[in-house]
Coordinates of N, CA, C and O in Angstrom, one line a residue:
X1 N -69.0 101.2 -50.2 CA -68.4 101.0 -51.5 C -69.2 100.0 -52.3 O -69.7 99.0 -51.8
X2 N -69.2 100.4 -53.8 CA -70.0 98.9 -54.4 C -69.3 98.1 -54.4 O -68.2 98.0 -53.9
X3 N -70.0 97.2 -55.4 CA -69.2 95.4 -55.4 C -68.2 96.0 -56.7 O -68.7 96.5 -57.7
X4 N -67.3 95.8 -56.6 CA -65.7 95.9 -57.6 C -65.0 97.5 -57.6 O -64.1 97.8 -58.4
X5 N -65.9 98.3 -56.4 CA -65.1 99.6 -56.2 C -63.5 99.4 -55.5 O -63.3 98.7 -54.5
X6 N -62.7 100.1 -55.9 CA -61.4 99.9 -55.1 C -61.6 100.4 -53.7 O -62.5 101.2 -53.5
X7 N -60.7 100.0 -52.6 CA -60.6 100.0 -50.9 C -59.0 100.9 -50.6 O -57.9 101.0 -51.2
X8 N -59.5 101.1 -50.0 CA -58.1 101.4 -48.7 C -58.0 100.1 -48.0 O -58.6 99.7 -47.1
X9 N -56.8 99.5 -48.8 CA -56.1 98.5 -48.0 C -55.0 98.8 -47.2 O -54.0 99.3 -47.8
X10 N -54.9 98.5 -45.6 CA -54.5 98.7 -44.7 C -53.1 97.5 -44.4 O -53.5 96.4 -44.0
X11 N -51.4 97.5 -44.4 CA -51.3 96.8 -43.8 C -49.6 97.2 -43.2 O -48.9 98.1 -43.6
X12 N -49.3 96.2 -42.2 CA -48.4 96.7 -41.1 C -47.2 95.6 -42.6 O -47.2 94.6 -43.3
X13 N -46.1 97.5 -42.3 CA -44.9 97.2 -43.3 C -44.3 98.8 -43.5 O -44.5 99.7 -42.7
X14 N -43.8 98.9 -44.2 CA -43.0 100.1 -44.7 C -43.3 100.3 -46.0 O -43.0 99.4 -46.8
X15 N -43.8 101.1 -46.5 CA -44.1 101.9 -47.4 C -42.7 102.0 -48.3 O -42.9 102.6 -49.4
X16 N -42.1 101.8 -48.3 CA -40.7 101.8 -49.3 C -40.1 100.4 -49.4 O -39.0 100.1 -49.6
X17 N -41.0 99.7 -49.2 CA -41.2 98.7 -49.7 C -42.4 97.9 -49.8 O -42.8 97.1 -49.0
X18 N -42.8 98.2 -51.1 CA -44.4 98.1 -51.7 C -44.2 96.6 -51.9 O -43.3 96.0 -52.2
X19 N -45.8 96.3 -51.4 CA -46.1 95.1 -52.0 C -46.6 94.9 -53.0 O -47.1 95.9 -53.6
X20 N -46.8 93.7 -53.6 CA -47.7 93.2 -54.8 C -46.9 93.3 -56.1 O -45.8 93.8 -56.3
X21 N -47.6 92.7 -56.8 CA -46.9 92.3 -58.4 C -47.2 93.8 -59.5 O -46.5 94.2 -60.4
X22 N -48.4 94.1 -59.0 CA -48.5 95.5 -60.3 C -47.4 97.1 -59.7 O -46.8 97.5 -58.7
X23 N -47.9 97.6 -61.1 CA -46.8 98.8 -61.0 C -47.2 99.3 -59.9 O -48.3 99.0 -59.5
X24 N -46.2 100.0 -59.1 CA -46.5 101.1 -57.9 C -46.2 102.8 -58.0 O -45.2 103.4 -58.5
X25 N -47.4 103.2 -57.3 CA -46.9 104.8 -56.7 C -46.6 105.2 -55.4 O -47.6 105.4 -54.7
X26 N -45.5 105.5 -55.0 CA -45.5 105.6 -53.9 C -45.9 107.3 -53.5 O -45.1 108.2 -53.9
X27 N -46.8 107.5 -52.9 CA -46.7 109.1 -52.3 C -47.1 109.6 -50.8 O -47.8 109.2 -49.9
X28 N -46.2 110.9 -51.3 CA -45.2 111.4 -49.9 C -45.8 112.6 -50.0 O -46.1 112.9 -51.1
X29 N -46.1 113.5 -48.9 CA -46.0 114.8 -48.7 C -44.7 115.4 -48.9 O -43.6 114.8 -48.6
X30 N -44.6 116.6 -49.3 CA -43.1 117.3 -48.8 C -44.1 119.0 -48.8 O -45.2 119.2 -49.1
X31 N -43.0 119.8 -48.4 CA -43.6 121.4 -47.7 C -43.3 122.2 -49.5 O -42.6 121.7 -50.4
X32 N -44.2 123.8 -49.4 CA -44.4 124.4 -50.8 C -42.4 125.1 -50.3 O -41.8 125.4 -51.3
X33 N -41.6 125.4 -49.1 CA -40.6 126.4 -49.2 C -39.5 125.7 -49.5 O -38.8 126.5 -50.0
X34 N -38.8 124.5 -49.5 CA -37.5 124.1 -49.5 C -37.6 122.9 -50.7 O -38.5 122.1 -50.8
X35 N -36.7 123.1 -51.5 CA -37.0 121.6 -52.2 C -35.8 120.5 -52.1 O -35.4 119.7 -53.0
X36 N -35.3 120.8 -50.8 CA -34.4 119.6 -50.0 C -35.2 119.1 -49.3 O -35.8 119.8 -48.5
X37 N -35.5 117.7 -49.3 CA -36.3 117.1 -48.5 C -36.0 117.0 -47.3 O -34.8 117.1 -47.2
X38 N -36.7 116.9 -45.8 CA -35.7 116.9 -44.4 C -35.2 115.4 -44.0 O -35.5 114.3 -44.6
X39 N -34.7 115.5 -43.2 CA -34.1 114.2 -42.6 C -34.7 113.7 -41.6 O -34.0 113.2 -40.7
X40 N -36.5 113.9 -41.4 CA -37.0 113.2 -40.2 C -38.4 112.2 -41.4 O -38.9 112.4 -42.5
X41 N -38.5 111.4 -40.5 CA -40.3 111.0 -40.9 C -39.9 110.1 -42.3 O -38.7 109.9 -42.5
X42 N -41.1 109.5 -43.2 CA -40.6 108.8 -44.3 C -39.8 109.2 -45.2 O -38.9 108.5 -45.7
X43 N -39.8 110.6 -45.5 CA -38.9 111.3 -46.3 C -37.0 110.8 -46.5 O -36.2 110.5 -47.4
X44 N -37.2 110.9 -44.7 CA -36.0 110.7 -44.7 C -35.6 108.6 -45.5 O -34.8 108.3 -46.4
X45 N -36.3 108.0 -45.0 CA -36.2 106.6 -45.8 C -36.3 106.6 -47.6 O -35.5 106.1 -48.3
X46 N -37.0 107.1 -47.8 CA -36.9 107.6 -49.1 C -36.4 108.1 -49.7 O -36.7 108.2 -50.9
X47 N -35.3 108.8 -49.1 CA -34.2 109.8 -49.7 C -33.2 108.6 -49.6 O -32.7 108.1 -50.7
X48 N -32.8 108.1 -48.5 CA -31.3 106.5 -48.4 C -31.7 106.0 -49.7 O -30.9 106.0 -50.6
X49 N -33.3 105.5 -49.9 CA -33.4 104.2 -50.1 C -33.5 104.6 -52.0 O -33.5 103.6 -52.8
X50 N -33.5 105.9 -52.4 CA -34.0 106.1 -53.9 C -32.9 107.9 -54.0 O -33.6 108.6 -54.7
X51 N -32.4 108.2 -53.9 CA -31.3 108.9 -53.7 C -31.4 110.3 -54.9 O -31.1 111.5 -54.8
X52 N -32.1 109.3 -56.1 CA -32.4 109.8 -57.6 C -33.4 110.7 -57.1 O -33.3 111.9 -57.0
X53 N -34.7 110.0 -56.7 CA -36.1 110.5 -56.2 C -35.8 111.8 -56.0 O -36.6 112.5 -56.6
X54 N -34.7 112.7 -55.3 CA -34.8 113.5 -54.3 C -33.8 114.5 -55.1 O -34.1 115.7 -55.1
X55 N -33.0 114.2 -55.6 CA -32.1 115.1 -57.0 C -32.6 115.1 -58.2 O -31.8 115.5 -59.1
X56 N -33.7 114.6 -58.7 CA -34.5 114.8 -59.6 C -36.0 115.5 -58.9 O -36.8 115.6 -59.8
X57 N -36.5 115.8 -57.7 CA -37.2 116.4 -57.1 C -36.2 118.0 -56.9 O -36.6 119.2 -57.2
X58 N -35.4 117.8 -56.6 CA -35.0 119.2 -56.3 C -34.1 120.0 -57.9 O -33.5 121.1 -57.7
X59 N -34.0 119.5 -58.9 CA -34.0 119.8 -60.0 C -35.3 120.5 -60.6 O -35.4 121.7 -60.8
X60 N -36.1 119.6 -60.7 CA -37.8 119.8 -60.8 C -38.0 121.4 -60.1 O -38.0 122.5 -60.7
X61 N -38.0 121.2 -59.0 CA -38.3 122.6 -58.0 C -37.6 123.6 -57.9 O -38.0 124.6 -57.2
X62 N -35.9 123.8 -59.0 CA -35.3 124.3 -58.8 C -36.0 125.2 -60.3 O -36.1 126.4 -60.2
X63 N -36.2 124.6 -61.1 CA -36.1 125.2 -62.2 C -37.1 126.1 -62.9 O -37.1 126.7 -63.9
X64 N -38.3 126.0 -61.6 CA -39.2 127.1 -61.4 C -39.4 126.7 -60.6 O -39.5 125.5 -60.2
X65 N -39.8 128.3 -59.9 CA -40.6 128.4 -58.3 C -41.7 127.9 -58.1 O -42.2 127.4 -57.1
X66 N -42.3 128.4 -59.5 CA -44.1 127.8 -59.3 C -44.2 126.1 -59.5 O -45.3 125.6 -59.6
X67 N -43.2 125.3 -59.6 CA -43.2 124.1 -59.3 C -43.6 123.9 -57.5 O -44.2 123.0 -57.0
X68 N -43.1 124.8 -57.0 CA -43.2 124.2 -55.4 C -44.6 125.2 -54.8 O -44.6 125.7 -53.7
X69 N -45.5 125.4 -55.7 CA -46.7 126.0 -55.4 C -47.1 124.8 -54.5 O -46.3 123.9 -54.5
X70 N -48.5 124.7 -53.6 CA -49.1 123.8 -53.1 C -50.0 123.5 -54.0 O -50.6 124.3 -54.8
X71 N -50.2 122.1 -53.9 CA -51.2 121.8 -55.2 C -50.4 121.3 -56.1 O -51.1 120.5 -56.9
X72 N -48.6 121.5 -56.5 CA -48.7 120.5 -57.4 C -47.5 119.4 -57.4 O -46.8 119.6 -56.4
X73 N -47.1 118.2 -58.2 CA -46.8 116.8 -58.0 C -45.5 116.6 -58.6 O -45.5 117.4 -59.4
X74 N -44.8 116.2 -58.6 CA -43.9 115.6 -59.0 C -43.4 114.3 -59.4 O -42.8 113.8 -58.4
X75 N -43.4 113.5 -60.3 CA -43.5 112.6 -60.3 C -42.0 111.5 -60.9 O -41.6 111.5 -62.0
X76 N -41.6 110.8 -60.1 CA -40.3 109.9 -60.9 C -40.0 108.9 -60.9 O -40.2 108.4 -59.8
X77 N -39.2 107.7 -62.0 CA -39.6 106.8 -61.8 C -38.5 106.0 -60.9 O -37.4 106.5 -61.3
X78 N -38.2 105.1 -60.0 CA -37.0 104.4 -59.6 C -36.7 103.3 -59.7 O -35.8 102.7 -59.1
X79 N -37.7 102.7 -61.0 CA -37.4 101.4 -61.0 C -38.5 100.8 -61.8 O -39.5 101.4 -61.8
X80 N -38.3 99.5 -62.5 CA -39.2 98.9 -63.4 C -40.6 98.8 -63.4 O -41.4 98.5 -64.2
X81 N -40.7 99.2 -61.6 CA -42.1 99.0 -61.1 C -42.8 99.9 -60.3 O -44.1 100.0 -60.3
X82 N -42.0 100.7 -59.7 CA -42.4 101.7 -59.0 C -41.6 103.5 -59.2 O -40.5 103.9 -59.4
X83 N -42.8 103.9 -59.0 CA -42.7 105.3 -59.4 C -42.5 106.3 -57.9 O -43.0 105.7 -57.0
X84 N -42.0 107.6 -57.7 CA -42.5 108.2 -56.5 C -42.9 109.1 -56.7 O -42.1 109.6 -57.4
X85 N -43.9 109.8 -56.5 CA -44.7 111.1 -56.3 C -44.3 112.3 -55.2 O -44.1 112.1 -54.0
X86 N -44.3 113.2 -55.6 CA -44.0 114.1 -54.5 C -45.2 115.1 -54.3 O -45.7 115.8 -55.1
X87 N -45.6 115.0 -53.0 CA -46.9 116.4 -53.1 C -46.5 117.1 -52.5 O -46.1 117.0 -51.4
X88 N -46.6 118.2 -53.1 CA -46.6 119.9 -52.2 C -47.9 120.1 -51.7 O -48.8 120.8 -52.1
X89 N -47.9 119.1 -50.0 CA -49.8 119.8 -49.4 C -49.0 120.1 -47.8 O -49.6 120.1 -46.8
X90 N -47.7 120.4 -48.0 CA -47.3 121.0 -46.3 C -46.8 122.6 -46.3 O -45.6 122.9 -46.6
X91 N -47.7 123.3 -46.1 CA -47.0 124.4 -46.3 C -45.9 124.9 -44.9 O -46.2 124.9 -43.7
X92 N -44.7 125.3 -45.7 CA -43.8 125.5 -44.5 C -43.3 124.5 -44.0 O -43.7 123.4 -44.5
X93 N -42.7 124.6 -43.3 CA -41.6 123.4 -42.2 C -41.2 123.4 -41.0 O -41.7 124.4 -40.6
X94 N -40.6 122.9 -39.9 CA -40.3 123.0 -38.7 C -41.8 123.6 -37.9 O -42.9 124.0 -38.2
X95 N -41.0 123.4 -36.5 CA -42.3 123.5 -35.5 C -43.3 124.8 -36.2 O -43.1 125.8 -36.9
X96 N -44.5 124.1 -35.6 CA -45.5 125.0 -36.0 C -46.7 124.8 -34.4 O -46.7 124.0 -33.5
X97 N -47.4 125.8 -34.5 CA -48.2 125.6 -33.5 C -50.2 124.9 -33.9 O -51.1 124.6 -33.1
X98 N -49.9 124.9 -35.4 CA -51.1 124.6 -36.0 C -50.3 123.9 -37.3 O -49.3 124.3 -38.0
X99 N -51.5 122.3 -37.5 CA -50.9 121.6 -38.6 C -50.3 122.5 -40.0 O -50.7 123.6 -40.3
X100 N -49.4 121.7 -40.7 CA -48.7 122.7 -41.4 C -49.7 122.1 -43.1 O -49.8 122.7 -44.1
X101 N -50.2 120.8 -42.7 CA -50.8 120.1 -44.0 C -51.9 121.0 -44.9 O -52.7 121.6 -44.1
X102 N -52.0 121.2 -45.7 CA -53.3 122.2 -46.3 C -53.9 120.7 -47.4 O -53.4 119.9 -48.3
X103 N -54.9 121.0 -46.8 CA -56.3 119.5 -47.3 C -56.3 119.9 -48.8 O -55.9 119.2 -49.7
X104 N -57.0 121.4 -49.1 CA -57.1 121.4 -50.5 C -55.7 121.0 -51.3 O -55.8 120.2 -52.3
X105 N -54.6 121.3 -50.9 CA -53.7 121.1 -51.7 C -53.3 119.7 -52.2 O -52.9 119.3 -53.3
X106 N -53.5 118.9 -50.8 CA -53.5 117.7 -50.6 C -54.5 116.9 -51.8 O -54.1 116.1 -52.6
X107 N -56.1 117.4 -51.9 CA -56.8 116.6 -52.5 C -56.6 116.8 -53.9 O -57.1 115.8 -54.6
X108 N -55.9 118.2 -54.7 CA -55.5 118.2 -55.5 C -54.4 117.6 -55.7 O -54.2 117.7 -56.9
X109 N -53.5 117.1 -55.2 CA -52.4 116.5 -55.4 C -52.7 115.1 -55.4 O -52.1 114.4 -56.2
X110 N -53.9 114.4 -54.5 CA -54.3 113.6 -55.0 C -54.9 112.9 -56.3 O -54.8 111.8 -56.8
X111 N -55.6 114.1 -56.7 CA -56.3 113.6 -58.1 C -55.5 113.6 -59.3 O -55.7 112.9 -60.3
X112 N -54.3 114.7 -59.0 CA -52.9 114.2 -60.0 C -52.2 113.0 -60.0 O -51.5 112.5 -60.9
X113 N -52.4 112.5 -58.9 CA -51.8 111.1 -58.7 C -52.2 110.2 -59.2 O -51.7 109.2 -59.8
X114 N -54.0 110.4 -58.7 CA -55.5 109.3 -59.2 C -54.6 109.3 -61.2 O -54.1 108.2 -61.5
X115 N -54.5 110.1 -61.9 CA -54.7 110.3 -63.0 C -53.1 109.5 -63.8 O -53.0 108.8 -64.8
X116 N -51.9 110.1 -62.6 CA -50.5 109.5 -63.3 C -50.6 107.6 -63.4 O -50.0 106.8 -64.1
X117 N -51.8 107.4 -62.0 CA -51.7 106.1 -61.8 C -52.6 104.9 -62.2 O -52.7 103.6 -62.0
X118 N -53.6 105.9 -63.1 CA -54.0 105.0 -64.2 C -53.5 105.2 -65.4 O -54.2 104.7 -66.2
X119 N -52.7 105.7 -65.8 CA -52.0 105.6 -66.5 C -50.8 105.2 -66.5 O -49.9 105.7 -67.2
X120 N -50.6 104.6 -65.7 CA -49.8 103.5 -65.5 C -50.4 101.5 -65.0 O -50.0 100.4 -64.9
X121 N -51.6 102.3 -64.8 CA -52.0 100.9 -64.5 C -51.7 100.5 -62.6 O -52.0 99.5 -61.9
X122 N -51.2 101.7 -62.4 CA -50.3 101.3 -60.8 C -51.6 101.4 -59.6 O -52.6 102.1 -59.7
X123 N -51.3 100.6 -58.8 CA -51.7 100.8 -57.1 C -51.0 102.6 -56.5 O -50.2 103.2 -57.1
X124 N -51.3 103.0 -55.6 CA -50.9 104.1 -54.9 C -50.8 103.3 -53.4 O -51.6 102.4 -52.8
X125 N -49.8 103.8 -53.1 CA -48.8 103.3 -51.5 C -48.5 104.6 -51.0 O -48.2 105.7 -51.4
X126 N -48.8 104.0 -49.8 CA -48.2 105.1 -49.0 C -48.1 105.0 -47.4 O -48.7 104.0 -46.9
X127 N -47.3 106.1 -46.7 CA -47.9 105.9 -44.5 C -48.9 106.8 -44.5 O -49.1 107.5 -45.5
X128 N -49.2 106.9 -44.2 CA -50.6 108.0 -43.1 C -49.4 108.9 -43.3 O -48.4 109.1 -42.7
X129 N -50.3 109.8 -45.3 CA -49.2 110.8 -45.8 C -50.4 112.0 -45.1 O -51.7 112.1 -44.9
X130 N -49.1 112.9 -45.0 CA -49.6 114.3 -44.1 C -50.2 114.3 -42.3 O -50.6 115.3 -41.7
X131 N -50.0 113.1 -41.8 CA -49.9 113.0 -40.5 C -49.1 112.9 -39.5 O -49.3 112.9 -38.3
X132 N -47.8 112.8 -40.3 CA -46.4 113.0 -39.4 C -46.5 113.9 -39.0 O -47.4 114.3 -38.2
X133 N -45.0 115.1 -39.9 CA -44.6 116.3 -39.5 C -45.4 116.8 -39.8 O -45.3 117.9 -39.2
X134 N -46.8 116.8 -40.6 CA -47.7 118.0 -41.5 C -48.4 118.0 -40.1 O -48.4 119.2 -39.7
X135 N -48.9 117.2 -39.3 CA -49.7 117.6 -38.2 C -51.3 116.9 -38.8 O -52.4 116.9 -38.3
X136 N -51.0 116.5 -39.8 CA -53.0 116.3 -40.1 C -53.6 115.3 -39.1 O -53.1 114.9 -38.0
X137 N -55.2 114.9 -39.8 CA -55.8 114.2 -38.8 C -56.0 113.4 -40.2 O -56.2 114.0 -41.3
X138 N -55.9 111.8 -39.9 CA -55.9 110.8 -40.6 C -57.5 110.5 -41.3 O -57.8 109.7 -42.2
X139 N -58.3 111.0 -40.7 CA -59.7 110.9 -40.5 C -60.1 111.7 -41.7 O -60.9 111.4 -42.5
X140 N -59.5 112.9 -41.8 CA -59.7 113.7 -43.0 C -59.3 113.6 -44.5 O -59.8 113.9 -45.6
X141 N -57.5 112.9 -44.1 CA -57.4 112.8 -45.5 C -57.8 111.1 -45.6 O -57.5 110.6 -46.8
X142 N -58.3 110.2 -44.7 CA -58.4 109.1 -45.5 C -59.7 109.5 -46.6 O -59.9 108.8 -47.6
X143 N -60.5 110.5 -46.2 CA -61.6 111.0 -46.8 C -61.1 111.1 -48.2 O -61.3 110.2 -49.1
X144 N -60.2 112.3 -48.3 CA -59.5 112.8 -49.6 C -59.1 111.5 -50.2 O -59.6 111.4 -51.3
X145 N -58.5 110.7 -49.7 CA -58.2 109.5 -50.4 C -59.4 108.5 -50.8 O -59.0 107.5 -51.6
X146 N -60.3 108.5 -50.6 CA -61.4 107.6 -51.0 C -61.8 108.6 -52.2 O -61.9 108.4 -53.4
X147 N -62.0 109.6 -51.6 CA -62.6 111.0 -53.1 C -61.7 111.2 -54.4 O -62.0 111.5 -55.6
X148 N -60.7 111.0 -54.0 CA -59.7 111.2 -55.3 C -59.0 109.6 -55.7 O -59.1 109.1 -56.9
X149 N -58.6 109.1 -55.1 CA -57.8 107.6 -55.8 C -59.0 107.0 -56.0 O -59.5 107.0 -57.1
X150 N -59.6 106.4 -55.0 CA -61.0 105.3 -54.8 C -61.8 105.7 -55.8 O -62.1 105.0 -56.8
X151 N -62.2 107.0 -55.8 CA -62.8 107.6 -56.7 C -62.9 107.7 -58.1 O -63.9 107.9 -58.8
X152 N -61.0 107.4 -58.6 CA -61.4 107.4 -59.6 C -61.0 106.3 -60.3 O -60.6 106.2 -61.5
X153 N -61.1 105.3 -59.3 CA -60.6 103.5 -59.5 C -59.5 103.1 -59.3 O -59.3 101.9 -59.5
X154 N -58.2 104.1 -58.6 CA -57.2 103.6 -58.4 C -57.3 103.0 -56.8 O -57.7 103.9 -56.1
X155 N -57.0 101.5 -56.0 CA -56.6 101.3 -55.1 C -55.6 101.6 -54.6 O -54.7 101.1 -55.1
X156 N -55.5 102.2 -53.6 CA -54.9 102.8 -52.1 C -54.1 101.9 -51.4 O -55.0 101.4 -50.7
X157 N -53.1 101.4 -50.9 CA -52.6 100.5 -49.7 C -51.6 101.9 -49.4 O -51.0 102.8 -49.9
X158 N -52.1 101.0 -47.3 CA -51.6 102.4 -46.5 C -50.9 101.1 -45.7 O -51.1 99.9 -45.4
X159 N -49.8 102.4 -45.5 CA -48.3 100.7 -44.0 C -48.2 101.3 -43.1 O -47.5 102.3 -43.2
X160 N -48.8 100.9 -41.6 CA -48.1 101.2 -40.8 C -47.3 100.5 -40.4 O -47.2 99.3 -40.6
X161 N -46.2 101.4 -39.7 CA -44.8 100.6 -39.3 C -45.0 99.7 -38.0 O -45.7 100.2 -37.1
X162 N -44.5 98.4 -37.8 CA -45.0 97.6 -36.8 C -44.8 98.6 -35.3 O -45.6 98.9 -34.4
X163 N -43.3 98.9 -35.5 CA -43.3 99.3 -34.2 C -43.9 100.6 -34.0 O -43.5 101.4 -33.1
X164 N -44.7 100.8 -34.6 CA -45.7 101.9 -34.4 C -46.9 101.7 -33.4 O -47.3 102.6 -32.6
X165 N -47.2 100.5 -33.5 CA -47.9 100.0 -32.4 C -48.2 100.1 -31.1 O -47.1 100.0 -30.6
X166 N -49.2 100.2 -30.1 CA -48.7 100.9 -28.9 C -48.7 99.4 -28.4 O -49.3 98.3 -28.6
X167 N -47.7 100.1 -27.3 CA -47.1 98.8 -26.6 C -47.8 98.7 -24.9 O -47.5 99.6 -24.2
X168 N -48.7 97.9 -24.5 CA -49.7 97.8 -23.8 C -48.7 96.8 -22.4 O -48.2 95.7 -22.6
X169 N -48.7 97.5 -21.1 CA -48.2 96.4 -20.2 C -49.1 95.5 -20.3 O -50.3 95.8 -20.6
X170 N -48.5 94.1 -19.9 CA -49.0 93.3 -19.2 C -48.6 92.3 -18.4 O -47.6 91.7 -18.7
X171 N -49.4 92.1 -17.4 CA -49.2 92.2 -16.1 C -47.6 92.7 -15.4 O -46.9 92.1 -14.6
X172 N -47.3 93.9 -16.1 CA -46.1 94.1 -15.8 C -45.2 94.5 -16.5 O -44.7 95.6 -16.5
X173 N -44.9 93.5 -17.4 CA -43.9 93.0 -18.4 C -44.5 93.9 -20.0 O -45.7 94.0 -20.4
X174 N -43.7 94.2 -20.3 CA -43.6 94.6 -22.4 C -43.4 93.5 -22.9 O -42.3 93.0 -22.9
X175 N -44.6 92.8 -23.4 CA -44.5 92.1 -24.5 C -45.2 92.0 -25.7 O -46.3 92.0 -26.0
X176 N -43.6 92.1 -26.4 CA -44.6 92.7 -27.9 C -45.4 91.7 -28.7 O -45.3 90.4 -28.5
X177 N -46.1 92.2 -29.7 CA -47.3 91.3 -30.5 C -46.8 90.4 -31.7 O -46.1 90.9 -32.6
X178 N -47.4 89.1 -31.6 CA -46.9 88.5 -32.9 C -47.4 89.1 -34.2 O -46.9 88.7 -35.3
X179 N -48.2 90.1 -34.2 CA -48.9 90.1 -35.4 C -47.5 90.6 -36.9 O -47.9 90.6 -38.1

């Protein structure tokens, strides 16, 4: 990256609760068939924690089909500072035997986001989106993410959750990390 290009900033927290002082976007994967969000993975914290997000998402999706095409975004706001984004890059839902994430749809869903979030001035937040239930490989969309947000000057912060961490014996004993 050059000298004043934006980064993928990395840090241990929850994504539904963004840090920093400027506006925020928070974005999520969701699948192109249902526009009820499920009850596992970030979704489900995002649905408790913003209630609106998710009945103004399934309004949106209700009122045309070609809203829940892959590839496109949804966007709402929940508060003076932060916004949430919805991407249609999972196609389908429940077990699958091959990831359900589709990258193109993803990177276009990205660059709708790059675009709502300079215009707003905002950061984009998010977990290792499309790596839960979608099945992806983190490796690929952090790509997409440097190509589309980085790309077009918006910085990136990604949260993993602490206890996500793997928990390593030693000499015996579980003990967890201060970090």
């Amino acid at each position: 990256a050059s000298a004043g290009s934006p980064e993928i900033t990395y840090l241990k927290g929850n994504a539904l609760e963004p840090r920093g002082e400027a506006q925020k976007v928070i974005v999520h994967v969701v699948n192109d068939a249902t526009p009820n969000w499920g009850g596992r993975g970030f979704v489900a914290g995002l649905k408790q924690k913003w209630p609106e997000a998710q009945r103004e998402y399934r309004n949106w999706a209700e009122a045309s089909r070609s809203h829940l095409r892959l590839g496109q975004v949804h966007v709402v706001r929940v508060s003076d500072d932060v916004s949430i984004a919805s991407a249609v890059a999972q196609k389908g839902y429940g077990p699958s035997s091959k990831p359900r994430i589709r990258y193109a749809a993803l990177e276009e869903c990205l660059a709708k986001v790059a675009d709502v979030a300079r215009g707003l001035h905002a950061m984009v937040h998010m977990p290792r989106i499309g790596c839960g239930q979608a099945g992806g490989s983190w490796f690929i969309v952090e790509e997409l993410i440097a190509s589309t947000l980085l790309g077009s000057g918006v910085p990136a912060v990604v949260y993993d959750l602490a206890e996500r961490e793997p928990i390593l014996p030693i000499q015996g004993a579980l003990i967890p990390s201060m970090a």
